[in-house]
Short mmCIF file of C-alpha atoms in Angstrom, two decimals:
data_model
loop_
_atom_site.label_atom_id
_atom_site.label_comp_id
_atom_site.label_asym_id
_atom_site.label_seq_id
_atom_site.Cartn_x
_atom_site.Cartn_y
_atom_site.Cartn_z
CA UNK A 1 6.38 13.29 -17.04
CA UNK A 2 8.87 15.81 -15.54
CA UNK A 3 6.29 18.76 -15.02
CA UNK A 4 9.40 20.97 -16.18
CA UNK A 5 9.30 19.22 -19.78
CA UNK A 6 5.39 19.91 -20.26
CA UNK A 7 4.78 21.52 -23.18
CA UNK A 8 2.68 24.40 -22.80
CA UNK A 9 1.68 26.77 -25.29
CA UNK A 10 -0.33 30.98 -24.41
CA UNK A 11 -2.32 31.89 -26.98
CA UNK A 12 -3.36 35.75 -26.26
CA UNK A 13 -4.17 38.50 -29.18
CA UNK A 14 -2.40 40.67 -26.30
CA UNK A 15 1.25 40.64 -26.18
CA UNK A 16 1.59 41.96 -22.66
CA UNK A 17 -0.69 39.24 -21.40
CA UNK A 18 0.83 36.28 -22.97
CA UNK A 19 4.16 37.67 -21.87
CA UNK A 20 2.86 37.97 -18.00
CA UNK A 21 2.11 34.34 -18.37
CA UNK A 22 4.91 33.02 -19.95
CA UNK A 23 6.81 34.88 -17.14
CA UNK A 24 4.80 33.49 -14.54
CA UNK A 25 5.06 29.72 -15.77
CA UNK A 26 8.62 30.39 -16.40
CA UNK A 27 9.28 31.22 -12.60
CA UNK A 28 7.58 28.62 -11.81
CA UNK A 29 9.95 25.97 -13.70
CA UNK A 30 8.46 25.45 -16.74
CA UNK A 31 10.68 25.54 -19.69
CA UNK A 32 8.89 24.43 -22.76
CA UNK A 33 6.65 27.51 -23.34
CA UNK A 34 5.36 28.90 -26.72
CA UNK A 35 3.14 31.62 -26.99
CA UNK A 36 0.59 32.55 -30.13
CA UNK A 37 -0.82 35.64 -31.34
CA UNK A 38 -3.82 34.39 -32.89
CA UNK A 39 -5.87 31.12 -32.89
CA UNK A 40 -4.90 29.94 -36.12
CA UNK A 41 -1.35 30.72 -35.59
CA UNK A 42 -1.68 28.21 -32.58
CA UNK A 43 -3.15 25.89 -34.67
CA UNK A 44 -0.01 25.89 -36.66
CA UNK A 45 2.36 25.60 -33.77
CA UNK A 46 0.11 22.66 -32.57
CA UNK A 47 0.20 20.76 -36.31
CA UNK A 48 4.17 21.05 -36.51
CA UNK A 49 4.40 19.44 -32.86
CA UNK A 50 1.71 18.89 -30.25
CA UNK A 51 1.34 20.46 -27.02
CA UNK A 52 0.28 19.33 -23.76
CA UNK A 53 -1.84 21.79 -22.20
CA UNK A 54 -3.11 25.05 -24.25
CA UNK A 55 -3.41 28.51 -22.25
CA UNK A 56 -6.01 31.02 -24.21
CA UNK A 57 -7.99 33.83 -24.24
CA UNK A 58 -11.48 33.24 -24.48
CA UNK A 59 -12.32 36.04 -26.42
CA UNK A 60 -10.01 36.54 -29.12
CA UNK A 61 -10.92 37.93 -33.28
CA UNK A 62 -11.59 35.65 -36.04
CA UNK A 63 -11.54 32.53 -34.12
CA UNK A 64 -12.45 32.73 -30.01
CA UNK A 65 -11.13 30.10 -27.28
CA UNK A 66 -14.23 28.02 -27.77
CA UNK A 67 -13.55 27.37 -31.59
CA UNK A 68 -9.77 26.78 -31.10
CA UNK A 69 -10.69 24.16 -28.14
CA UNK A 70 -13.00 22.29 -31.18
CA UNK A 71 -10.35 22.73 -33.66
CA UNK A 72 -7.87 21.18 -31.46
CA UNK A 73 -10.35 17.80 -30.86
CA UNK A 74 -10.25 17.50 -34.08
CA UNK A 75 -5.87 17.41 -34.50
CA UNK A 76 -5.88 15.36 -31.32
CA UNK A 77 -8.29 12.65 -32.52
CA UNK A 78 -6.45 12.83 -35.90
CA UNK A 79 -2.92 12.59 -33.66
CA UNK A 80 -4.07 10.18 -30.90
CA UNK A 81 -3.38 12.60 -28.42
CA UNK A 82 -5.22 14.60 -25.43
CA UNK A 83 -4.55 18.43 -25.21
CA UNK A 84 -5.44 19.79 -21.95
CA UNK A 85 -7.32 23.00 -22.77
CA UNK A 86 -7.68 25.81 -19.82
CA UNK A 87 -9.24 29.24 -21.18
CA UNK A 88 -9.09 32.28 -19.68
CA UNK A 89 -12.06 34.52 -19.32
CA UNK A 90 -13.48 37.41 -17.21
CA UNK A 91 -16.95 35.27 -17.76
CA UNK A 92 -18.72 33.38 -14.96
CA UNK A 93 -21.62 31.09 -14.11
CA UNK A 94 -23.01 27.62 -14.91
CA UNK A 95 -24.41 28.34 -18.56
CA UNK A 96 -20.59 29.48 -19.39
CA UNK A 97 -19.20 26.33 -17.49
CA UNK A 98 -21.54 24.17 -19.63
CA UNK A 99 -20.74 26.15 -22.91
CA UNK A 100 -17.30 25.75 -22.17
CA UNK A 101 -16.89 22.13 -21.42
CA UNK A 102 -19.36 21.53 -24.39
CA UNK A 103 -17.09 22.83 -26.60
CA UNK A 104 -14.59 19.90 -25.03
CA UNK A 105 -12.79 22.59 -22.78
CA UNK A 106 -11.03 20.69 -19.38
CA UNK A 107 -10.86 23.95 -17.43
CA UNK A 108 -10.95 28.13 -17.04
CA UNK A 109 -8.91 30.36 -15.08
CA UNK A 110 -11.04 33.71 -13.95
CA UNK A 111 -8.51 36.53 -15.04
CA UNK A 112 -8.86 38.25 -11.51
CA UNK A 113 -7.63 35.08 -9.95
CA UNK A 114 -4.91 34.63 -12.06
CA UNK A 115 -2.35 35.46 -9.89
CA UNK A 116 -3.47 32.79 -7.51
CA UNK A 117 -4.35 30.05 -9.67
CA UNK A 118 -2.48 29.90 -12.48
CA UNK A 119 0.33 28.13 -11.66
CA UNK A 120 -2.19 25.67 -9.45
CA UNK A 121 -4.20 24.50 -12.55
CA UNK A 122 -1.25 23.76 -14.48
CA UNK A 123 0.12 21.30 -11.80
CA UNK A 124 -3.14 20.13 -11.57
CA UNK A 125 -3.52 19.87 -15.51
CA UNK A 126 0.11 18.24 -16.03
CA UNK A 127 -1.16 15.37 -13.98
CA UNK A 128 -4.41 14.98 -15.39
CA UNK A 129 -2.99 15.31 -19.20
CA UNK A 130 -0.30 12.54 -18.28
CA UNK A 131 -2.83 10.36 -17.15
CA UNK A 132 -5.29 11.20 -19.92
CA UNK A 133 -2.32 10.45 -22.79
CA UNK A 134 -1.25 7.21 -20.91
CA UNK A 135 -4.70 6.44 -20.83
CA UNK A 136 -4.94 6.73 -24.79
CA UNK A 137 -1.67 5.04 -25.55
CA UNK A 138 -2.63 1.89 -23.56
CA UNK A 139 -6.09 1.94 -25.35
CA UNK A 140 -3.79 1.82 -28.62
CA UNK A 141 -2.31 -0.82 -26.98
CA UNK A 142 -5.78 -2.55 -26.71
CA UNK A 143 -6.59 -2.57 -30.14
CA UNK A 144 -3.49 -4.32 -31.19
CA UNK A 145 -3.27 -7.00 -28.91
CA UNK A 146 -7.38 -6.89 -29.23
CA UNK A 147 -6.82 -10.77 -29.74
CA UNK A 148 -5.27 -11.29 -26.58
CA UNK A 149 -8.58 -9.17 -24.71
CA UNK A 150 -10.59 -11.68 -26.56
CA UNK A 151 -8.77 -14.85 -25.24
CA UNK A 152 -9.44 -13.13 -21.49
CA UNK A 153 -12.78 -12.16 -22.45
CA UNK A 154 -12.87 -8.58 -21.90
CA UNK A 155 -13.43 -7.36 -25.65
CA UNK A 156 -17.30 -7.65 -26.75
CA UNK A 157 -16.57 -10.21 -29.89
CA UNK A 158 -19.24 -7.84 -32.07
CA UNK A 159 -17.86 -4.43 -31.62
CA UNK A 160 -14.81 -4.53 -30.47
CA UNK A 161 -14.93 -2.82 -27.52
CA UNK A 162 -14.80 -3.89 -24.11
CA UNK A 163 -17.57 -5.52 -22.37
CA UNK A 164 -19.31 -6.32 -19.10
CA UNK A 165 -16.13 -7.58 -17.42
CA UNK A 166 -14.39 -4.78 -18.91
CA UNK A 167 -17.05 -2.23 -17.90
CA UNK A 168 -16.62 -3.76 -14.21
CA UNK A 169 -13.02 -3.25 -14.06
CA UNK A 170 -12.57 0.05 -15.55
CA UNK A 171 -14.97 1.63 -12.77
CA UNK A 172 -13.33 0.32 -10.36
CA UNK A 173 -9.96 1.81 -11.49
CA UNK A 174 -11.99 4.74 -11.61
CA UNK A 175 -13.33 4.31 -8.55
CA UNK A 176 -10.41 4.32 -6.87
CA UNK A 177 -8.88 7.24 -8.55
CA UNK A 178 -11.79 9.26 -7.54
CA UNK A 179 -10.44 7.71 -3.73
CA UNK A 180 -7.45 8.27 -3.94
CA UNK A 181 -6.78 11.87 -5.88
CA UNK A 182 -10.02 12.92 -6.37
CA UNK A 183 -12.24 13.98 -8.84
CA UNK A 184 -15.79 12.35 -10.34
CA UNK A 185 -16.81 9.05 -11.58
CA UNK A 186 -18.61 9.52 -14.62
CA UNK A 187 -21.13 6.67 -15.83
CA UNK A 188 -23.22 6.73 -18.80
CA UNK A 189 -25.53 4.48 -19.86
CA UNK A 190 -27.70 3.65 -23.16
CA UNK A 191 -30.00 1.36 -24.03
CA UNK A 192 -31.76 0.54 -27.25
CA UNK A 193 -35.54 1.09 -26.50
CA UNK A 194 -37.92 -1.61 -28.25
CA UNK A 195 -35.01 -3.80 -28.75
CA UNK A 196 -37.24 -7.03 -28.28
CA UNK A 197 -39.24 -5.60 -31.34
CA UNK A 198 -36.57 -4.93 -33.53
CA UNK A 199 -35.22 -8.37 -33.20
CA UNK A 200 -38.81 -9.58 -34.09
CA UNK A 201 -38.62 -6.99 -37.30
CA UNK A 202 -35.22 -7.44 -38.79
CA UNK A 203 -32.19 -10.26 -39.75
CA UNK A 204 -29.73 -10.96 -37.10
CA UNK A 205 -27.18 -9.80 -39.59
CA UNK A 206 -29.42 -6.12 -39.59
CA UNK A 207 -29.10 -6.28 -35.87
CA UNK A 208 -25.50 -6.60 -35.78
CA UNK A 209 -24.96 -3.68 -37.94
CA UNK A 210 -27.34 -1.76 -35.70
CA UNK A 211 -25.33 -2.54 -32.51
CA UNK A 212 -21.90 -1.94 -34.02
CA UNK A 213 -23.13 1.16 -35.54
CA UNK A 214 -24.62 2.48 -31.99
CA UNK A 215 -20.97 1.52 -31.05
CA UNK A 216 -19.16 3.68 -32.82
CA UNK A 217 -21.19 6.37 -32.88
CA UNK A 218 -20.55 6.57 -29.28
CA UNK A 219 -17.03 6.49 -29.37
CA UNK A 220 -17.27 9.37 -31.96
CA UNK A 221 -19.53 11.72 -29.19
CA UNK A 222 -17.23 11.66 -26.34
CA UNK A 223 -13.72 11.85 -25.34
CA UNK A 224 -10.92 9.37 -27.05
CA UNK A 225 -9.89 8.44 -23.35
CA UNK A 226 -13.23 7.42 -22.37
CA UNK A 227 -14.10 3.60 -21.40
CA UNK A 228 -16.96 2.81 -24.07
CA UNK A 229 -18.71 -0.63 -23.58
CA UNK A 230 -20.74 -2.80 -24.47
CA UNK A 231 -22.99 -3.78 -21.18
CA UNK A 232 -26.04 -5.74 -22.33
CA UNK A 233 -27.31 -7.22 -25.94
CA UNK A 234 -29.16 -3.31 -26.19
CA UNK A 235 -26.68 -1.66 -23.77
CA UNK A 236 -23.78 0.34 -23.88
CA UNK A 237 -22.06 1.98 -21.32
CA UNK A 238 -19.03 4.99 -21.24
CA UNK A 239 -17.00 5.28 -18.35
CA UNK A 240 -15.49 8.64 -17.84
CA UNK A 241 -13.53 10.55 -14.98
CA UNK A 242 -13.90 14.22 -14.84
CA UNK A 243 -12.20 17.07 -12.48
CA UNK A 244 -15.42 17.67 -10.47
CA UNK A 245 -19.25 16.44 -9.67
CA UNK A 246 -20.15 19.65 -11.04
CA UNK A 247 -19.62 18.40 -14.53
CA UNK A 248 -21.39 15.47 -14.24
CA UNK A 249 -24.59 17.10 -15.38
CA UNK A 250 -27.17 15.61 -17.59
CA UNK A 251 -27.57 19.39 -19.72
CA UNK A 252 -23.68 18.83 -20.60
CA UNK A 253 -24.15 15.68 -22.03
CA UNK A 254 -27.31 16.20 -23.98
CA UNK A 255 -25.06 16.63 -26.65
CA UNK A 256 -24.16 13.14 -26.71
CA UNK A 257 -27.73 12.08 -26.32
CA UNK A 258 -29.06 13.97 -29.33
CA UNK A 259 -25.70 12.52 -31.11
CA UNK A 260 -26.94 9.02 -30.87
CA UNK A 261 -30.73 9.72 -31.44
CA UNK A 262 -30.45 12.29 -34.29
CA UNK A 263 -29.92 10.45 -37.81
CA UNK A 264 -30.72 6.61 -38.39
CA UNK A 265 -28.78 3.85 -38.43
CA UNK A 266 -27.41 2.47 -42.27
CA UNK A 267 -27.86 -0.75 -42.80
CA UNK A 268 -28.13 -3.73 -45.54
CA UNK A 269 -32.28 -3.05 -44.84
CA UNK A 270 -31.88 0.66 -45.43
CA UNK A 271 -31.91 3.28 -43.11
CA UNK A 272 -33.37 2.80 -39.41
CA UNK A 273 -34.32 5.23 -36.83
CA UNK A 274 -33.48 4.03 -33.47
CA UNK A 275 -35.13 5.72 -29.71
CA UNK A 276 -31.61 5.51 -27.34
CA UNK A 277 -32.44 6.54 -24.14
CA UNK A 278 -29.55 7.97 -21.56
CA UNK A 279 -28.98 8.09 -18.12
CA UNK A 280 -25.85 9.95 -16.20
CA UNK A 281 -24.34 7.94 -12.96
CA UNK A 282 -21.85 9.91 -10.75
CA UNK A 283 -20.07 9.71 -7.66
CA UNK A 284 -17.26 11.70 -6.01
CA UNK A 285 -14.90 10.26 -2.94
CA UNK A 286 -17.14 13.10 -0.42
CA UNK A 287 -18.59 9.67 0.88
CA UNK A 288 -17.56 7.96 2.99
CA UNK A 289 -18.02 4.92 0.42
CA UNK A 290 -18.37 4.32 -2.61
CA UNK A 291 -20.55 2.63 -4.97
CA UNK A 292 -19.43 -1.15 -6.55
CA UNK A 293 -19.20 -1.07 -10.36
CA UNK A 294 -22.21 -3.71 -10.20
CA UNK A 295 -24.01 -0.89 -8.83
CA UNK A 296 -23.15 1.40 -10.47
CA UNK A 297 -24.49 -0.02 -13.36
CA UNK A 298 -27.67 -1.00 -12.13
CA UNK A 299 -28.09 2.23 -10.38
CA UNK A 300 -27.88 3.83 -13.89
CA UNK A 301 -30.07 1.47 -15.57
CA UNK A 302 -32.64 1.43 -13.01
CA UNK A 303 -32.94 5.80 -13.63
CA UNK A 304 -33.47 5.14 -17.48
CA UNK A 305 -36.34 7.04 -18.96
CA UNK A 306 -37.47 4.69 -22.22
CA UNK A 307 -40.52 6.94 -22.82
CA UNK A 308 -38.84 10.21 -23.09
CA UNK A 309 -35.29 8.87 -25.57
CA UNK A 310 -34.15 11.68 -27.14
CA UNK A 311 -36.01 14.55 -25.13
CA UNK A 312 -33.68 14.32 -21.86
CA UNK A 313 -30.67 12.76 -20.54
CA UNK A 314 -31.96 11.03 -16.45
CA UNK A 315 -28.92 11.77 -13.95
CA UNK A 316 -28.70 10.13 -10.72
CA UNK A 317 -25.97 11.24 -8.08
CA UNK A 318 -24.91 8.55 -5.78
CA UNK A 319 -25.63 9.51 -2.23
CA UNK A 320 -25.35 9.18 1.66
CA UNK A 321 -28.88 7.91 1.92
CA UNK A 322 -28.74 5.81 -1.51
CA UNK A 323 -25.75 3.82 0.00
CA UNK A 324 -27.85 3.23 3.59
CA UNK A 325 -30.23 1.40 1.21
CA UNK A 326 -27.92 -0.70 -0.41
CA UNK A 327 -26.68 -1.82 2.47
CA UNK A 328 -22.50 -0.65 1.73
#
């Protein structure tokens, strides 16, 4: 993507500040700027043709930056699409970077940097979101020539999503990503507690539904770009890159746990509570090396906590010492 055709649109309930960044990007090169007044009126812009990266205000009337970011999930699920979201705030700390990227928001700008960052992030974001859309159109790709996975064996046959060998390869390309521009590996892992027990309780056919339920409900909790997997008979695995280590924190995805953990399961034997227990794997390219998808996996599965499903999400950063261990 020519970073001069990125489509970019300022939403600010302040003229003079949306106009100081639409100057700003325009000096910069960027030529396919819109600018809103409100968060609904961007939501509107958005609907009648999608945008690649969305500037706003954190704190605007009637609908703030947090409720626009979860609004515009929604139309890019709905449009098979990733909108990089960056909000602008005069907030700081970690609770505000968790409530932020919660709410599914990539990135803030602190409004007395803005000068010095703001044209920074959006490089950074154009390259990110390009990735992040090509990402989503060659899992499109995947599901119509899901036939062909099958015939190499990288599509679990149950759910339709990829499996072990899958899993395996997709870390790696993330892997070296994280090498090679940077960023965060992002591994995490479920498993089905009492599994052995439930197979002793229930019809294979009641089982099946149980595991391709568990499926999708992970592929509804986190992002559409995200590598979900199936990893084990009771295991599932997502395989995520993110901007920074920092984000790889197991209070930012306790959303996802309680997702998976909070209703029961349907099925053709009625409803079924299920205990999923989560751990978080991460690594950044700060080592010298880096973990082998094998590891990674077992790493993660090693750090799950089947007595406490549901209560808290186990993370495990990979680490100087860890990798003396394993011998790498």
């Amino acid at each position: 993507m020519d970073f001069n055709k990125l489509s970019i649109l300022i939403v600010d309930d302040t003229k003079f500040s949306s106009a100081i960044v639409s100057k700003t990007l325009s000096n910069a090169g960027y030529e396919d700027i819109r600018t809103a007044r409100s968060a609904s009126e961007a939501l509107e812009l958005i609907k009648e043709r999608p945008i690649d990266i969305l500037l706003a205000d954190w704190m605007m009337p009637e609908m703030d930056g947090l409720e626009l970011t979860r609004n515009i999930r929604k139309l890019d699920e709905a449009a098979g699409v990733y909108t990089y979201t960056i909000l602008l705030t005069a907030k700081d700390g970690t609770d505000n970077f968790a409530t932020a990227f919660d709410a599914g928001v990539d990135d803030f700008i602190n409004k007395s940097f803005m000068k010095e960052q703001l044209v920074p992030r959006i490089m950074a974001a154009s390259r990110l979101v390009n990735r992040q859309n090509m990402l989503l159109r060659r899992n499109r790709e995947l599901m119509v020539a899901k036939h062909k996975l099958e015939i190499i064996n990288t599509v679990d046959p149950l759910t339709k999503i990829g499996n072990l060998k899958y899993a395996n390869s997709r870390i790696q390309d993330t892997i070296r990503h994280v090498e090679s521009r940077g960023g965060a590996l992002c591994y995490l892992h479920f498993s089905i507690t009492g599994f052995s027990e439930i197979q002793k309780n229930y019809r294979k056919t009641v089982i099946d539904q149980l595991i391709v339920s568990v499926s999708k409900r992970i592929q509804q909790l986190v992002r559409p770009m995200d590598g979900v997997t199936r990893v084990g008979k009771s295991e599932f695995g997502v395989i995520q890159h993110q901007n920074s280590l920092d984000v790889c924190q197991g209070k930012i995805f306790k959303r996802v746990m309680d997702g998976v953990n909070i209703k029961p399961y349907e099925t053709e034997a009625g409803f079924i509570n299920l205990k999923i227990a989560m751990s978080l794997f991460a690594c950044d390219n700060r080592q010298e090396f880096l973990p082998n998808p094998e590891t990674v996996i077992d790493e993660a599965r090693s750090h799950l906590k089947t007595d406490s499903a549901g209560v808290e999400v186990t993370t495990f950063h990979w680490s100087a010492a860890k990798k003396n261990q394993a011998g790498l």
